[in-house]
Amino acid sequence: HAKQLGRNTFAFYETYMDEKAQHILSIEHDLRNALASNQLSLAYQPQVNAQDGRISAIEALLRWQHPTRGAIPPDDFIPYAEETGAIIPIGRWVLLEACNAAKQLQAEGLPHLKVCVNLSARQFDHPDLIEHIKEALATSGLAPHWLELEITESMLMRDMQYAIDTLNRIKMMGISLAIDDFGTGYSSLSHLKKMPVDLLKVDRSFLHDIPKDKDNIAITSTIIAMARQLGLSVVAEGVETKEQMRFLQDIDCTLMQGFLFSRPIDFETFKAHYKACPFH
Ligand code: C2E
Ligand code: CA
Ligand code: CA
Ligand code: CA
């Protein structure tokens, strides 16, 4: 009996692995066409000032509308794009598209906003990164101080000297730098001090169940106090409730981002809202 069960289990496992491998292969294959077939787009989510409620930035978030599978979330395809290197042309396109969007708001006479773009590890390590950033700014005509790049702690910790040099080159261009998902990586405070960044984005896991969760209250307050000491601004991510918002206002968080204010929405929809209500 046990033997038979074992064999069946193995057969099942084999088919399962086979299907999984097939699935990955087809995703990787489809990703190669996604950019050229206009299946990729950017959604935008505003960051609002915690004190006066005004929008001061928008984060660009990648969307893939697959012809048969429908919408595929970035967490489900970016790892493959990283693995295959497809993230390099895709990331280059994201930079240009996001800069064009920020420039278009300006061209329509709306109050200027920063646009925040996520960089992947492979992009950060790529020799053409600086070239691709310059290209996006030159082609769109966006001034560099309206662009912000988001990187994660793990990207900084692998090769600290490379990271510091690269960040300095980006900073010298006049672009802002943010550390994304802050608190989930392993960077120590002494490492952080060496990094020429402007802003920390507190990971949304720390906002969970605030103000009930005392540990999360302690962690979020400590990150914000520390950031202030280091002269950095703080964005709280994943703000979903008024209670979280009030807590963040009380502890002097700089900016807030989350479903409470807006889900990520397509550019035309964002523009229509922003036009109707540019100061909130
Ligand atoms: P992220 O950079 O941390 O982006 C924030 C994620 O949190 C987004 O998920 C956003 O939709 C979600 N979010 C925002 N507010 C709330 C909230 O109040 N509650 C909850 N539960 N979630 C909220 P999304 O768009 O699925 O993106 C997932 C991740 O994919 C991003 O995490 C980022 O790491 C990556 N990503 C997205 N676009 C790009 C891109 O253009 N390039 C690269 N390299 N990575 C990207
Ligand atoms: Ca981000
Ligand atoms: Ca984040
Ligand atoms: Ca993330």
PDB file of N, CA, C and O and ligand atoms in Angstrom, residues 75 118 152 180-181 203-204 237, ligand 4:
ATOM      1  N   ASP A  75       4.466  41.122  -8.811  1.00  0.00           N
ATOM      2  CA  ASP A  75       5.210  40.168  -7.990  1.00  0.00           C
ATOM      3  C   ASP A  75       5.254  38.786  -8.652  1.00  0.00           C
ATOM      4  O   ASP A  75       6.106  37.971  -8.326  1.00  0.00           O
ATOM      5  N   ASN A 118      10.474  52.312  -9.480  1.00  0.00           N
ATOM      6  CA  ASN A 118      11.153  51.191  -8.825  1.00  0.00           C
ATOM      7  C   ASN A 118      12.268  50.648  -9.708  1.00  0.00           C
ATOM      8  O   ASN A 118      12.061  50.414 -10.896  1.00  0.00           O
ATOM      9  N   THR A 152      15.988  48.809  -2.939  1.00  0.00           N
ATOM     10  CA  THR A 152      15.756  48.113  -1.666  1.00  0.00           C
ATOM     11  C   THR A 152      17.080  47.918  -0.928  1.00  0.00           C
ATOM     12  O   THR A 152      18.163  48.006  -1.519  1.00  0.00           O
ATOM     13  N   ASP A 180      13.180  51.535  -0.472  1.00  0.00           N
ATOM     14  CA  ASP A 180      11.846  50.933  -0.470  1.00  0.00           C
ATOM     15  C   ASP A 180      11.776  49.809   0.561  1.00  0.00           C
ATOM     16  O   ASP A 180      12.808  49.244   0.927  1.00  0.00           O
ATOM     17  N   ASP A 181      10.575  49.477   0.996  1.00  0.00           N
ATOM     18  CA  ASP A 181      10.331  48.344   1.909  1.00  0.00           C
ATOM     19  C   ASP A 181      11.244  48.423   3.129  1.00  0.00           C
ATOM     20  O   ASP A 181      11.718  47.398   3.621  1.00  0.00           O
ATOM     21  N   ASP A 203       8.031  49.882   5.229  1.00  0.00           N
ATOM     22  CA  ASP A 203       7.291  48.779   4.630  1.00  0.00           C
ATOM     23  C   ASP A 203       5.882  48.684   5.221  1.00  0.00           C
ATOM     24  O   ASP A 203       5.675  48.898   6.409  1.00  0.00           O
ATOM     25  N   ARG A 204       4.931  48.310   4.366  1.00  0.00           N
ATOM     26  CA  ARG A 204       3.543  48.337   4.810  1.00  0.00           C
ATOM     27  C   ARG A 204       3.236  47.277   5.866  1.00  0.00           C
ATOM     28  O   ARG A 204       2.254  47.405   6.590  1.00  0.00           O
ATOM     29  N   GLU A 237       3.930  53.375   3.720  1.00  0.00           N
ATOM     30  CA  GLU A 237       3.245  52.643   2.639  1.00  0.00           C
ATOM     31  C   GLU A 237       2.100  51.832   3.202  1.00  0.00           C
ATOM     32  O   GLU A 237       2.165  51.375   4.340  1.00  0.00           O
TER      33      GLU A 237
HETATM   34 CA    CA B   4       8.095  45.467  -2.642  1.00  0.00          CA
END
